[in-house]
Amino acid sequence: MSQKTEKARKERSGGEFWRVFLGKDFLTAICFAIIVIFVLAALFAPLLTKYSPFDQDLLMMNMGTSPEHPLGTDQLGRDLLTRLIFGARVSLVTGLLSSLWAALGGTILGLVSGYFGGAVNTVIMRFTDTMLSIPPLIFTMVLAAVVGGNLVGISLVIGLSILPGYIRIVNGLVISLRENDYITAANLIGQNKFIIMVRHLLPNCFASLIVIFTMNLGTAIMLESTLSYLGVGITPPTPAWGVMVADGYKFLLNVPRLAIFPGLCIMLIVISFNIVGDGLRDALDPRLRGKL
Amino acid sequence: MRRFILKRIGISLIVIMLISVFSFSLVHLLPGDPAVLALGSEATKEQIRNFREEFHLNEPVVKQYVIWIKNALHGDFGISIAYKRSVISCLSERLPRTIAIGLPALIISSILGILFGIISAVNRGKFIDKMITFIVTLGIGTPTFWLGMIGILVFGLKMGILPLSGFVSPSENFAQYVYYSIMPVTVLSLTLLASVARQTRSNMLEVINQDFIRTARANGLAERSVIYRHALKNSLIPVITTIGMQVRVIVGGSLIVEQLFNIAGIGTLLVSAVSARDYMVVQGCVFLISLFTVACNFIVDVLYGLVDPRIRKAWR
């Protein structure tokens, strides 16, 4: 019997999550759908189009909309829609990787500095202060030149730049959590410090971590596209939305769609991640409102 | 209070030292040999050796750092390879242009951002709140470079009422300065405005839910007085910190806006220096810009402590 009620309770709380997350207002649902569409497009990119993002057709330069090319072609005769779809791959992969690096580093450093406090905390916090003093765009731009235009390198640099925010949030959470009785008890029975951090502190940070992760995806994609736009991010001919906007700028008067569409994609996905992040926060832990 | 300020000074000094280490190490991180980059690939071995000697490139790294920081403290950041002049003269020539665009953007976005935030919080859940929240979300999600480009397309190319690019110094011709800077300043303001508005709204809502506001209302105070005399004062303090932090965003944004509107400011200098591996300019720019943000944050923190005794206590 108790098993049954337990199961019912779980089901209800699962339903509750989806109800608050998607049912609150339709904007969150729309944004969630947009993300799903972009992810599917990125996953199945080669199946969705018969062109490759690199195939040039110099007889078909800057062509308008046609049945063969629904969004027309660019300055080198490449299909715009194809490049947008493959661009989703670049953006999502860079965003995902950078958030992943930041999440790994930020969680570890935040846990350690929050739990141990004292000198360890001071050293880690001074490093985050320093990184926060360097404007993120300048920090990433200079380091992007160091790593060159490859995707993994760029994602590492972006991950590094969003790391300080992560450390601060996890650190703050852990500092408030470690005052709880169950942590004091674990300390008193001489529990291994590593186990306290991983088994007792970390699970209580999960809700916040998921929310920050989602929001950072948007930030990371924005940074990547800005770097690519400035010419220090992903190198052409890889179809990155930022590069496409920069290239399209040269044809702004005659073929404005070359610059408009990739920009719209960036905007849609960044906004979607932000709104879905907000929705997740309300669904997972409404107490985080105002904090994240 | 003195102890609080001294502590803040100490922290700022440590941060400045770490920043100097970071800026300095950029030379060794950036690919390519600085001497070869400066002299060109046709330079003789003799020339390269002389160059290395002149800029202490053959010394141990730690000694190089000491020499660099010593010179930097005397205002000497070396020379720009591309412009063949001292880094500091390049910077001081371009700084006024960056300020002429960045400062108005900071002021406009702070005032409007706070205003929108208050309107939004006071009318929570109503249509106007939803409208402002929607615009704020758009503002945060729109890439600055793309927004500027749409501005150029619509107001410059299609309607022809605003210039496409360029800059006129305000001391030279103020009317022309306004005409040329409308678009860059607006574009730069929008992202910042959005984040200030969002921050103000959430702070304001937090304060409105507190006990003393309920007490004020229970005592029969007029709603207007509750909001503007009691809630606003308390919610503005964190907003000041936000604005202090946003200096970083303005600096980053100027980079894009200057590039887009072809304004020869610090941003364009840094972008071209990074792509040309003009390493002493990169070092100097990164160091001075970061120094500037540290200084801004320090001032904001001290002001914060002055206004709010709770903060001073927390630092003891």
Coordinates of C-alpha atoms in Angstrom, one line a residue:
Chain A
M1 CA 0.0 0.0 0.0
S2 CA 2.7 2.4 1.0
Q3 CA 4.5 1.6 -2.2
K4 CA 1.4 2.5 -4.1
T5 CA 1.0 5.9 -2.5
E6 CA 4.6 6.6 -2.9
K7 CA 4.3 5.9 -6.6
A8 CA 1.2 8.1 -6.9
R9 CA 3.0 10.9 -5.1
K10 CA 5.9 10.6 -7.5
E11 CA 3.6 10.6 -10.5
R12 CA 1.8 13.6 -9.2
S13 CA 5.0 15.5 -8.6
G14 CA 6.2 14.6 -12.1
G15 CA 2.9 15.9 -13.5
E16 CA 3.2 19.0 -11.3
F17 CA 6.6 19.7 -12.8
W18 CA 5.3 19.6 -16.4
R19 CA 2.1 21.5 -15.4
V20 CA 4.1 24.4 -13.9
F21 CA 6.8 24.3 -16.5
L22 CA 4.7 24.3 -19.7
G23 CA 1.3 25.3 -18.4
K24 CA 2.2 28.6 -16.8
D25 CA 1.9 30.5 -19.9
F26 CA 2.1 29.5 -23.5
L27 CA 5.3 31.5 -24.1
T28 CA 7.4 28.9 -22.2
A29 CA 5.7 26.1 -24.2
I30 CA 6.5 27.9 -27.5
C31 CA 10.1 28.5 -26.6
F32 CA 10.5 24.9 -25.5
A33 CA 9.1 23.8 -28.9
I34 CA 11.5 26.2 -30.7
I35 CA 14.4 24.6 -28.8
V36 CA 13.2 21.1 -29.7
I37 CA 12.9 22.1 -33.4
F38 CA 16.4 23.5 -33.5
V39 CA 17.8 20.5 -31.8
L40 CA 16.0 18.1 -34.2
A41 CA 17.2 20.2 -37.1
A42 CA 20.8 20.1 -35.9
L43 CA 20.6 16.3 -35.3
F44 CA 19.1 15.4 -38.6
A45 CA 20.7 18.2 -40.7
P46 CA 21.9 16.1 -43.6
L47 CA 18.5 14.4 -44.0
L48 CA 16.6 17.7 -44.1
T49 CA 18.3 19.1 -47.2
K50 CA 19.8 17.8 -50.4
Y51 CA 22.6 20.4 -50.4
S52 CA 25.8 20.5 -48.4
P53 CA 26.6 23.8 -46.5
F54 CA 29.9 24.0 -48.4
D55 CA 28.7 23.4 -52.0
Q56 CA 29.2 26.5 -54.0
D57 CA 27.3 27.3 -57.2
L58 CA 28.8 30.4 -58.7
L59 CA 26.0 30.6 -61.3
M60 CA 23.4 30.8 -58.6
M61 CA 24.9 33.7 -56.5
N62 CA 22.5 35.7 -54.3
M63 CA 19.4 34.2 -55.9
G64 CA 16.0 35.0 -54.5
T65 CA 13.5 32.5 -53.1
S66 CA 12.7 29.6 -55.4
P67 CA 11.3 26.1 -55.1
E68 CA 14.9 24.7 -55.1
H69 CA 16.1 27.2 -52.6
P70 CA 13.3 28.2 -50.2
L71 CA 15.4 31.0 -48.7
G72 CA 17.5 31.7 -51.7
T73 CA 21.3 31.4 -52.0
D74 CA 24.2 33.4 -50.6
Q75 CA 27.1 35.3 -52.2
L76 CA 28.8 32.0 -53.1
G77 CA 25.6 30.3 -54.4
R78 CA 25.3 28.2 -51.3
D79 CA 21.7 27.3 -50.1
L80 CA 20.9 29.7 -47.2
L81 CA 18.4 27.3 -45.5
T82 CA 21.0 24.5 -45.6
R83 CA 23.6 26.8 -44.0
L84 CA 21.1 27.9 -41.3
I85 CA 20.3 24.3 -40.4
F86 CA 24.0 23.3 -40.2
G87 CA 24.6 26.6 -38.3
A88 CA 22.3 25.3 -35.6
R89 CA 24.7 22.4 -35.1
V90 CA 27.6 24.8 -34.6
S91 CA 25.7 27.0 -32.2
L92 CA 24.1 24.2 -30.1
V93 CA 27.3 22.2 -29.9
T94 CA 29.4 25.2 -28.9
G95 CA 26.8 26.3 -26.4
L96 CA 26.4 22.8 -24.9
L97 CA 30.2 22.2 -24.7
S98 CA 30.9 25.6 -23.1
S99 CA 28.1 25.2 -20.6
L100 CA 29.4 21.7 -19.8
W101 CA 32.9 23.0 -19.1
A102 CA 31.6 25.8 -17.0
A103 CA 29.2 23.4 -15.1
L104 CA 32.0 20.9 -14.4
G105 CA 34.5 23.5 -13.2
G106 CA 32.0 25.7 -11.5
T107 CA 30.4 22.9 -9.5
I108 CA 33.7 21.5 -8.3
L109 CA 35.3 24.9 -7.4
G110 CA 32.0 26.2 -5.9
L111 CA 31.5 23.0 -3.8
V112 CA 35.1 23.0 -2.6
S113 CA 35.3 26.7 -1.8
G114 CA 31.8 26.8 -0.1
Y115 CA 32.4 23.6 2.0
F116 CA 35.9 24.3 3.1
G117 CA 35.6 28.1 3.4
G118 CA 38.6 30.0 4.9
A119 CA 41.7 30.3 2.8
V120 CA 40.5 28.0 0.0
N121 CA 37.4 30.1 -0.3
T122 CA 39.4 33.3 -0.4
V123 CA 41.8 32.1 -3.1
I124 CA 39.0 30.9 -5.3
M125 CA 36.9 34.0 -4.8
R126 CA 39.8 36.3 -5.7
F127 CA 40.2 34.4 -8.9
T128 CA 36.5 34.8 -9.8
D129 CA 36.7 38.5 -8.9
T130 CA 39.6 38.9 -11.2
M131 CA 37.8 37.1 -14.1
L132 CA 34.7 39.1 -13.5
S133 CA 36.7 42.4 -13.8
I134 CA 37.7 41.6 -17.3
P135 CA 34.8 42.3 -19.6
P136 CA 33.6 38.9 -20.9
L137 CA 33.7 39.9 -24.6
I138 CA 37.3 41.2 -24.3
F139 CA 38.3 38.1 -22.3
T140 CA 36.9 35.7 -24.8
M141 CA 38.1 37.6 -27.8
V142 CA 41.7 37.7 -26.7
L143 CA 41.7 34.1 -25.7
A144 CA 39.9 33.0 -28.8
A145 CA 42.8 34.4 -30.8
V146 CA 45.1 32.2 -28.6
V147 CA 43.2 28.9 -29.3
G148 CA 42.4 29.6 -32.9
G149 CA 39.1 29.1 -34.7
N150 CA 38.3 25.5 -33.8
L151 CA 35.0 24.6 -32.1
V152 CA 36.4 22.9 -29.0
G153 CA 38.9 25.7 -28.3
I154 CA 36.2 28.4 -28.6
S155 CA 33.9 26.4 -26.3
L156 CA 36.7 26.1 -23.7
V157 CA 37.2 29.9 -23.8
I158 CA 33.5 30.7 -23.5
G159 CA 33.2 28.1 -20.8
L160 CA 36.0 29.8 -18.9
S161 CA 34.3 33.1 -19.2
I162 CA 31.0 31.9 -17.8
L163 CA 32.8 30.0 -15.0
P164 CA 33.0 32.8 -12.4
G165 CA 29.2 33.2 -12.3
Y166 CA 28.8 29.5 -11.8
I167 CA 31.3 29.4 -9.0
R168 CA 29.6 32.3 -7.2
I169 CA 26.2 30.7 -7.3
V170 CA 27.3 27.2 -6.2
N171 CA 29.5 28.7 -3.5
G172 CA 26.6 30.8 -2.2
L173 CA 24.3 27.7 -2.2
V174 CA 26.8 25.5 -0.4
I175 CA 27.5 28.2 2.2
S176 CA 23.8 28.3 3.1
L177 CA 23.4 24.5 2.9
R178 CA 26.4 23.6 5.1
E179 CA 24.7 25.3 8.1
N180 CA 22.0 22.6 8.0
D181 CA 21.8 20.1 10.8
Y182 CA 22.3 17.1 8.6
I183 CA 25.6 18.4 7.4
T184 CA 26.7 19.1 11.0
A185 CA 25.7 15.6 11.8
A186 CA 27.6 14.1 9.0
N187 CA 30.7 16.1 10.0
L188 CA 30.3 15.0 13.6
I189 CA 30.2 11.3 12.8
G190 CA 33.4 11.9 10.9
Q191 CA 32.0 11.2 7.4
N192 CA 34.5 11.5 4.6
K193 CA 34.5 15.1 3.3
F194 CA 34.3 14.0 -0.3
I195 CA 31.2 12.0 0.4
I196 CA 29.6 14.9 2.2
M197 CA 30.2 17.1 -0.8
V198 CA 29.1 14.7 -3.4
R199 CA 26.3 12.8 -1.6
H200 CA 24.9 15.5 0.7
L201 CA 25.6 18.9 -0.7
L202 CA 25.6 18.3 -4.5
P203 CA 22.1 16.8 -4.8
N204 CA 20.7 19.9 -3.1
C205 CA 22.2 22.1 -5.8
F206 CA 20.8 20.2 -8.7
A207 CA 17.7 22.3 -9.2
S208 CA 19.8 25.5 -9.4
L209 CA 22.4 23.8 -11.5
I210 CA 19.9 22.8 -14.2
V211 CA 18.4 26.3 -14.3
I212 CA 21.8 28.0 -14.6
F213 CA 22.9 25.5 -17.2
T214 CA 19.9 26.3 -19.4
M215 CA 20.3 30.0 -19.0
N216 CA 24.1 29.8 -19.8
L217 CA 23.3 27.9 -23.0
G218 CA 21.8 31.1 -24.3
T219 CA 24.7 33.3 -23.0
A220 CA 27.2 30.9 -24.6
I221 CA 25.5 30.9 -28.0
M222 CA 25.3 34.7 -27.9
L223 CA 29.1 34.9 -27.1
E224 CA 30.0 32.4 -29.8
S225 CA 28.0 34.2 -32.4
T226 CA 29.5 37.6 -31.4
L227 CA 33.0 36.2 -31.6
S228 CA 32.3 34.6 -35.0
Y229 CA 30.9 38.0 -36.1
L230 CA 34.1 39.8 -35.0
G231 CA 36.1 37.2 -37.0
V232 CA 37.8 35.6 -34.0
G233 CA 35.3 32.8 -33.4
I234 CA 34.5 29.8 -35.7
T235 CA 36.4 30.2 -39.0
P236 CA 34.6 30.1 -42.4
P237 CA 33.5 28.2 -44.3
T238 CA 32.0 26.4 -41.3
P239 CA 28.4 27.7 -41.2
A240 CA 28.3 29.7 -38.0
W241 CA 25.4 32.1 -37.7
G242 CA 27.7 35.0 -36.5
V243 CA 30.0 34.6 -39.5
M244 CA 26.9 34.5 -41.8
V245 CA 25.7 37.8 -40.4
A246 CA 29.1 39.3 -40.9
D247 CA 29.3 38.0 -44.5
G248 CA 25.7 39.1 -45.2
Y249 CA 26.5 42.6 -44.0
K250 CA 28.4 43.3 -47.3
F251 CA 25.1 42.7 -49.2
L252 CA 22.9 44.5 -46.7
L253 CA 21.1 46.8 -49.2
N254 CA 20.5 44.3 -52.1
V255 CA 20.2 41.0 -50.3
P256 CA 19.3 41.8 -46.7
R257 CA 17.9 38.3 -45.9
L258 CA 21.5 37.0 -45.9
A259 CA 22.1 38.9 -42.7
I260 CA 18.6 38.9 -41.3
F261 CA 17.9 35.2 -41.1
P262 CA 21.0 34.0 -39.2
G263 CA 20.5 36.9 -36.8
L264 CA 16.8 35.9 -36.3
C265 CA 18.0 32.3 -35.5
I266 CA 20.4 33.6 -32.9
M267 CA 17.7 35.7 -31.3
L268 CA 15.1 32.9 -31.3
I269 CA 17.4 30.4 -29.7
V270 CA 18.9 32.8 -27.1
I271 CA 15.5 34.1 -26.0
S272 CA 14.1 30.5 -26.0
F273 CA 16.8 29.3 -23.6
N274 CA 16.3 32.3 -21.3
I275 CA 12.5 31.8 -21.1
V276 CA 12.8 28.0 -20.7
G277 CA 15.4 28.7 -18.0
D278 CA 12.9 30.9 -16.2
G279 CA 10.1 28.3 -16.6
L280 CA 12.4 25.5 -15.3
R281 CA 13.3 27.7 -12.3
D282 CA 9.6 28.2 -11.4
A283 CA 8.9 24.5 -11.9
L284 CA 11.9 23.1 -10.0
D285 CA 12.2 25.5 -7.2
P286 CA 10.2 28.7 -7.0
R287 CA 12.3 29.9 -4.1
L288 CA 15.1 30.6 -6.5
R289 CA 13.1 33.4 -8.0
G290 CA 15.1 36.6 -7.8
K291 CA 18.3 34.7 -7.0
L292 CA 18.9 33.3 -10.5
Chain B
M1 CA 33.7 52.2 7.8
R2 CA 37.4 52.7 7.5
R3 CA 38.0 49.1 8.0
F4 CA 35.5 48.3 5.3
I5 CA 37.2 50.7 2.8
L6 CA 40.6 49.3 3.6
K7 CA 39.4 45.8 3.1
R8 CA 37.9 46.7 -0.3
I9 CA 41.2 48.4 -1.3
G10 CA 43.1 45.3 -0.3
I11 CA 40.9 43.1 -2.4
S12 CA 41.0 45.5 -5.4
L13 CA 44.8 45.5 -5.2
I14 CA 45.0 41.7 -5.3
V15 CA 42.6 41.6 -8.2
I16 CA 44.7 44.3 -10.1
M17 CA 47.8 42.2 -9.5
L18 CA 46.1 39.0 -10.9
I19 CA 44.8 41.0 -13.9
S20 CA 48.3 42.3 -14.6
V21 CA 49.6 38.7 -14.6
F22 CA 46.9 37.7 -17.0
S23 CA 47.4 40.6 -19.4
F24 CA 51.2 40.1 -19.3
S25 CA 50.9 36.4 -20.1
L26 CA 48.9 37.1 -23.2
V27 CA 52.1 37.8 -25.1
H28 CA 53.3 34.3 -24.4
L29 CA 49.9 32.8 -25.1
L30 CA 49.3 34.5 -28.5
P31 CA 50.7 32.4 -31.3
G32 CA 53.6 33.8 -33.3
D33 CA 57.0 35.3 -32.4
P34 CA 56.5 39.0 -31.4
A35 CA 59.8 39.9 -32.9
V36 CA 59.1 38.3 -36.3
L37 CA 55.6 39.8 -36.3
A38 CA 56.9 43.3 -35.6
L39 CA 59.8 43.2 -38.1
G40 CA 58.2 41.1 -40.9
S41 CA 59.5 37.8 -42.2
E42 CA 62.3 39.5 -44.1
A43 CA 64.1 40.7 -41.0
T44 CA 67.7 39.6 -40.5
K45 CA 68.8 37.6 -37.5
E46 CA 70.7 40.7 -36.4
Q47 CA 67.5 42.8 -36.4
I48 CA 65.5 40.2 -34.6
R49 CA 68.2 39.9 -31.9
N50 CA 68.3 43.7 -31.4
F51 CA 64.5 43.8 -31.2
R52 CA 64.5 41.0 -28.6
E53 CA 67.2 42.9 -26.6
E54 CA 65.3 46.2 -26.8
F55 CA 62.0 44.7 -25.5
H56 CA 63.7 42.3 -23.0
L57 CA 62.2 39.3 -24.8
N58 CA 65.3 37.2 -24.1
E59 CA 65.1 37.6 -20.4
P60 CA 63.4 35.0 -18.1
V61 CA 59.6 35.3 -18.0
V62 CA 59.5 36.5 -14.4
K63 CA 62.0 39.3 -15.0
Q64 CA 60.1 40.3 -18.2
Y65 CA 56.9 40.6 -16.0
V66 CA 58.8 42.8 -13.5
I67 CA 60.1 45.1 -16.2
W68 CA 56.6 45.3 -17.8
I69 CA 54.8 46.1 -14.6
K70 CA 57.5 48.7 -13.7
N71 CA 57.1 50.4 -17.0
A72 CA 53.3 50.1 -16.8
L73 CA 53.3 51.9 -13.4
H74 CA 55.2 54.7 -15.1
G75 CA 52.5 54.8 -17.8
D76 CA 54.7 53.1 -20.4
F77 CA 53.0 50.2 -22.1
G78 CA 55.5 49.8 -24.9
I79 CA 54.8 50.6 -28.6
S80 CA 52.2 49.6 -31.1
I81 CA 53.8 47.6 -33.9
A82 CA 51.1 48.5 -36.4
Y83 CA 51.0 52.3 -35.6
K84 CA 54.7 52.7 -34.7
R85 CA 53.8 54.9 -31.7
S86 CA 53.5 54.4 -28.0
V87 CA 50.5 52.3 -26.8
I88 CA 49.5 55.1 -24.4
S89 CA 49.2 57.7 -27.1
C90 CA 47.1 55.4 -29.3
L91 CA 44.8 54.8 -26.4
S92 CA 44.5 58.4 -25.3
E93 CA 43.7 59.5 -28.8
R94 CA 40.9 57.0 -29.0
L95 CA 39.5 57.1 -25.5
P96 CA 37.4 60.3 -25.9
R97 CA 35.5 58.7 -28.8
T98 CA 34.7 55.6 -26.8
I99 CA 33.6 57.7 -23.9
A100 CA 31.5 59.9 -26.1
I101 CA 29.4 56.9 -27.1
G102 CA 29.6 54.8 -24.0
L103 CA 28.8 57.4 -21.3
P104 CA 25.5 58.6 -22.9
A105 CA 24.5 55.0 -23.4
L106 CA 25.2 54.2 -19.7
I107 CA 23.2 57.2 -18.5
I108 CA 20.2 56.7 -20.8
S109 CA 20.0 53.0 -20.2
S110 CA 20.3 53.4 -16.4
I111 CA 17.6 56.0 -16.2
L112 CA 15.1 54.3 -18.6
G113 CA 16.0 50.8 -17.2
I114 CA 15.2 51.8 -13.6
L115 CA 12.0 53.6 -14.8
F116 CA 10.8 50.6 -16.8
G117 CA 11.7 48.3 -13.9
I118 CA 9.6 50.3 -11.4
I119 CA 6.6 50.6 -13.8
S120 CA 6.8 46.9 -14.4
A121 CA 7.0 45.9 -10.7
V122 CA 4.3 48.3 -9.5
N123 CA 1.9 46.9 -12.2
R124 CA 2.9 43.3 -11.7
G125 CA 0.8 40.9 -13.7
K126 CA -1.0 43.6 -15.6
F127 CA -0.7 44.2 -19.4
I128 CA 2.0 46.8 -19.1
D129 CA 4.2 44.5 -17.0
K130 CA 3.8 41.8 -19.5
M131 CA 4.7 44.2 -22.4
I132 CA 7.8 45.5 -20.6
T133 CA 8.9 42.0 -19.6
F134 CA 8.5 40.9 -23.2
I135 CA 10.5 43.8 -24.5
V136 CA 13.2 43.2 -21.9
T137 CA 13.4 39.6 -22.9
L138 CA 13.8 40.7 -26.6
G139 CA 16.5 43.2 -25.5
I140 CA 18.5 40.5 -23.7
G141 CA 18.3 38.0 -26.5
T142 CA 19.0 40.2 -29.5
P143 CA 22.6 40.2 -30.7
T144 CA 24.0 43.8 -30.5
F145 CA 25.7 43.5 -33.9
W146 CA 22.5 42.3 -35.6
L147 CA 20.4 45.0 -34.0
G148 CA 22.8 47.7 -35.2
M149 CA 22.8 46.2 -38.6
I150 CA 19.0 46.3 -38.8
G151 CA 19.2 49.9 -37.7
I152 CA 21.6 50.7 -40.5
L153 CA 19.4 48.9 -43.0
V154 CA 16.2 50.6 -41.9
F155 CA 17.2 54.1 -40.9
G156 CA 20.3 54.5 -43.0
L157 CA 19.9 52.6 -46.2
K158 CA 16.1 52.5 -46.7
M159 CA 14.9 55.7 -45.0
G160 CA 18.1 57.6 -45.3
I161 CA 17.5 59.7 -42.2
L162 CA 20.6 58.7 -40.2
P163 CA 24.2 58.3 -41.2
L164 CA 25.5 54.8 -41.9
S165 CA 28.7 55.1 -40.0
G166 CA 31.3 57.6 -38.8
F167 CA 31.8 59.9 -35.8
V168 CA 32.1 63.6 -35.1
S169 CA 33.6 64.8 -31.9
P170 CA 31.2 66.7 -29.6
S171 CA 33.8 69.5 -29.1
E172 CA 34.0 70.0 -32.8
N173 CA 30.4 70.2 -33.8
F174 CA 27.8 69.2 -31.2
A175 CA 24.8 69.0 -33.6
Q176 CA 26.7 66.7 -35.9
Y177 CA 27.9 64.6 -32.9
V178 CA 24.3 64.0 -31.9
Y179 CA 23.3 63.2 -35.4
Y180 CA 26.1 60.7 -35.9
S181 CA 25.8 59.1 -32.4
I182 CA 22.0 58.6 -32.2
M183 CA 22.2 55.1 -33.7
P184 CA 25.4 53.8 -31.9
V185 CA 24.2 55.1 -28.6
T186 CA 20.7 53.7 -29.0
V187 CA 22.0 50.3 -30.0
L188 CA 24.5 50.2 -27.1
S189 CA 21.8 51.3 -24.6
L190 CA 19.2 48.7 -25.4
T191 CA 20.9 45.5 -24.1
L192 CA 22.0 47.3 -20.9
L193 CA 18.5 48.9 -20.5
A194 CA 17.0 45.4 -20.6
S195 CA 19.2 44.0 -17.8
V196 CA 18.8 47.1 -15.6
A197 CA 15.0 46.9 -16.0
R198 CA 15.0 43.2 -15.2
Q199 CA 17.1 43.7 -12.1
T200 CA 15.1 46.7 -10.9
R201 CA 11.9 44.8 -11.3
S202 CA 13.0 41.7 -9.3
N203 CA 14.5 43.8 -6.5
M204 CA 11.4 46.0 -6.3
L205 CA 9.2 42.9 -6.1
E206 CA 11.3 41.4 -3.4
V207 CA 11.1 44.6 -1.3
I208 CA 7.3 45.0 -1.9
N209 CA 6.8 41.6 -0.3
Q210 CA 8.7 42.5 2.9
D211 CA 7.0 43.1 6.3
F212 CA 7.8 46.8 6.5
I213 CA 5.9 47.5 3.3
R214 CA 2.9 45.5 4.7
T215 CA 3.1 47.5 7.9
A216 CA 3.2 50.8 5.9
R217 CA 0.2 49.7 4.0
A218 CA -1.6 48.5 7.1
N219 CA -1.0 51.9 8.7
G220 CA -3.0 53.4 5.8
L221 CA -0.2 55.1 3.9
A222 CA -1.1 56.1 0.4
E223 CA 0.1 53.6 -2.2
R224 CA 2.1 56.3 -3.9
S225 CA 4.0 57.0 -0.7
V226 CA 4.6 53.3 0.0
I227 CA 6.1 52.7 -3.4
Y228 CA 8.2 55.8 -3.9
R229 CA 9.2 56.6 -0.3
H230 CA 9.7 53.2 1.2
A231 CA 10.0 50.5 -1.5
L232 CA 12.0 52.4 -4.1
K233 CA 14.8 53.5 -1.8
N234 CA 15.5 50.0 -0.7
S235 CA 15.3 48.4 -4.1
L236 CA 17.6 50.9 -5.8
I237 CA 20.7 49.9 -3.8
P238 CA 21.3 46.6 -5.5
V239 CA 20.5 48.3 -8.8
I240 CA 23.5 50.6 -8.3
T241 CA 25.6 47.5 -8.1
T242 CA 24.1 46.1 -11.2
I243 CA 24.9 49.4 -13.1
G244 CA 28.5 49.2 -11.7
M245 CA 28.8 45.6 -13.1
Q246 CA 27.2 46.7 -16.4
V247 CA 30.3 48.9 -17.1
R248 CA 31.8 45.6 -18.3
V249 CA 28.9 45.1 -20.7
I250 CA 29.2 48.7 -22.0
V251 CA 32.9 48.1 -22.7
G252 CA 32.1 44.9 -24.5
G253 CA 29.3 46.5 -26.4
S254 CA 31.4 49.4 -27.5
L255 CA 33.7 46.9 -29.2
I256 CA 30.8 45.7 -31.4
V257 CA 29.2 49.1 -31.9
E258 CA 32.5 50.8 -32.9
Q259 CA 33.3 48.0 -35.3
L260 CA 29.8 48.3 -36.8
F261 CA 29.6 52.1 -37.2
N262 CA 33.3 52.4 -38.0
I263 CA 34.2 54.6 -35.0
A264 CA 38.0 54.7 -34.3
G265 CA 37.7 54.1 -30.5
I266 CA 39.3 51.7 -28.1
G267 CA 37.1 48.8 -29.3
T268 CA 38.3 49.0 -32.9
L269 CA 41.8 49.4 -31.7
L270 CA 41.6 46.2 -29.7
V271 CA 39.9 44.2 -32.4
S272 CA 42.5 45.1 -35.0
A273 CA 45.3 44.6 -32.5
V274 CA 44.1 41.1 -31.7
S275 CA 43.9 40.1 -35.4
A276 CA 47.3 41.8 -36.2
R277 CA 48.9 40.2 -33.0
D278 CA 49.9 43.8 -32.0
Y279 CA 50.7 42.3 -28.6
M280 CA 51.7 45.3 -26.6
V281 CA 48.5 47.1 -27.6
V282 CA 46.5 44.0 -26.5
Q283 CA 48.3 43.8 -23.2
G284 CA 47.9 47.5 -22.5
C285 CA 44.2 47.6 -23.6
V286 CA 43.2 44.5 -21.6
F287 CA 45.1 45.8 -18.5
L288 CA 43.7 49.3 -18.6
I289 CA 40.1 48.3 -19.4
S290 CA 40.1 45.8 -16.6
L291 CA 41.7 48.4 -14.3
F292 CA 38.8 50.7 -15.2
T293 CA 36.2 48.2 -14.3
V294 CA 37.9 47.3 -11.0
A295 CA 37.9 51.0 -10.2
C296 CA 34.2 51.4 -11.0
N297 CA 33.3 48.3 -8.9
F298 CA 35.4 49.7 -6.0
I299 CA 33.6 53.0 -6.1
V300 CA 30.2 51.3 -6.3
D301 CA 31.1 49.0 -3.4
V302 CA 32.2 51.9 -1.2
L303 CA 29.0 53.9 -2.1
Y304 CA 27.0 50.8 -1.3
G305 CA 28.7 50.5 2.1
L306 CA 28.1 54.2 2.8
V307 CA 24.4 54.0 2.0
D308 CA 23.6 50.6 3.6
P309 CA 25.1 49.9 7.0
R310 CA 24.1 46.2 6.7
I311 CA 26.7 45.8 4.0
R312 CA 29.5 47.3 6.2
K313 CA 28.5 44.8 8.9
A314 CA 28.7 41.9 6.6
W315 CA 32.3 42.7 5.8
R316 CA 33.5 42.9 9.3

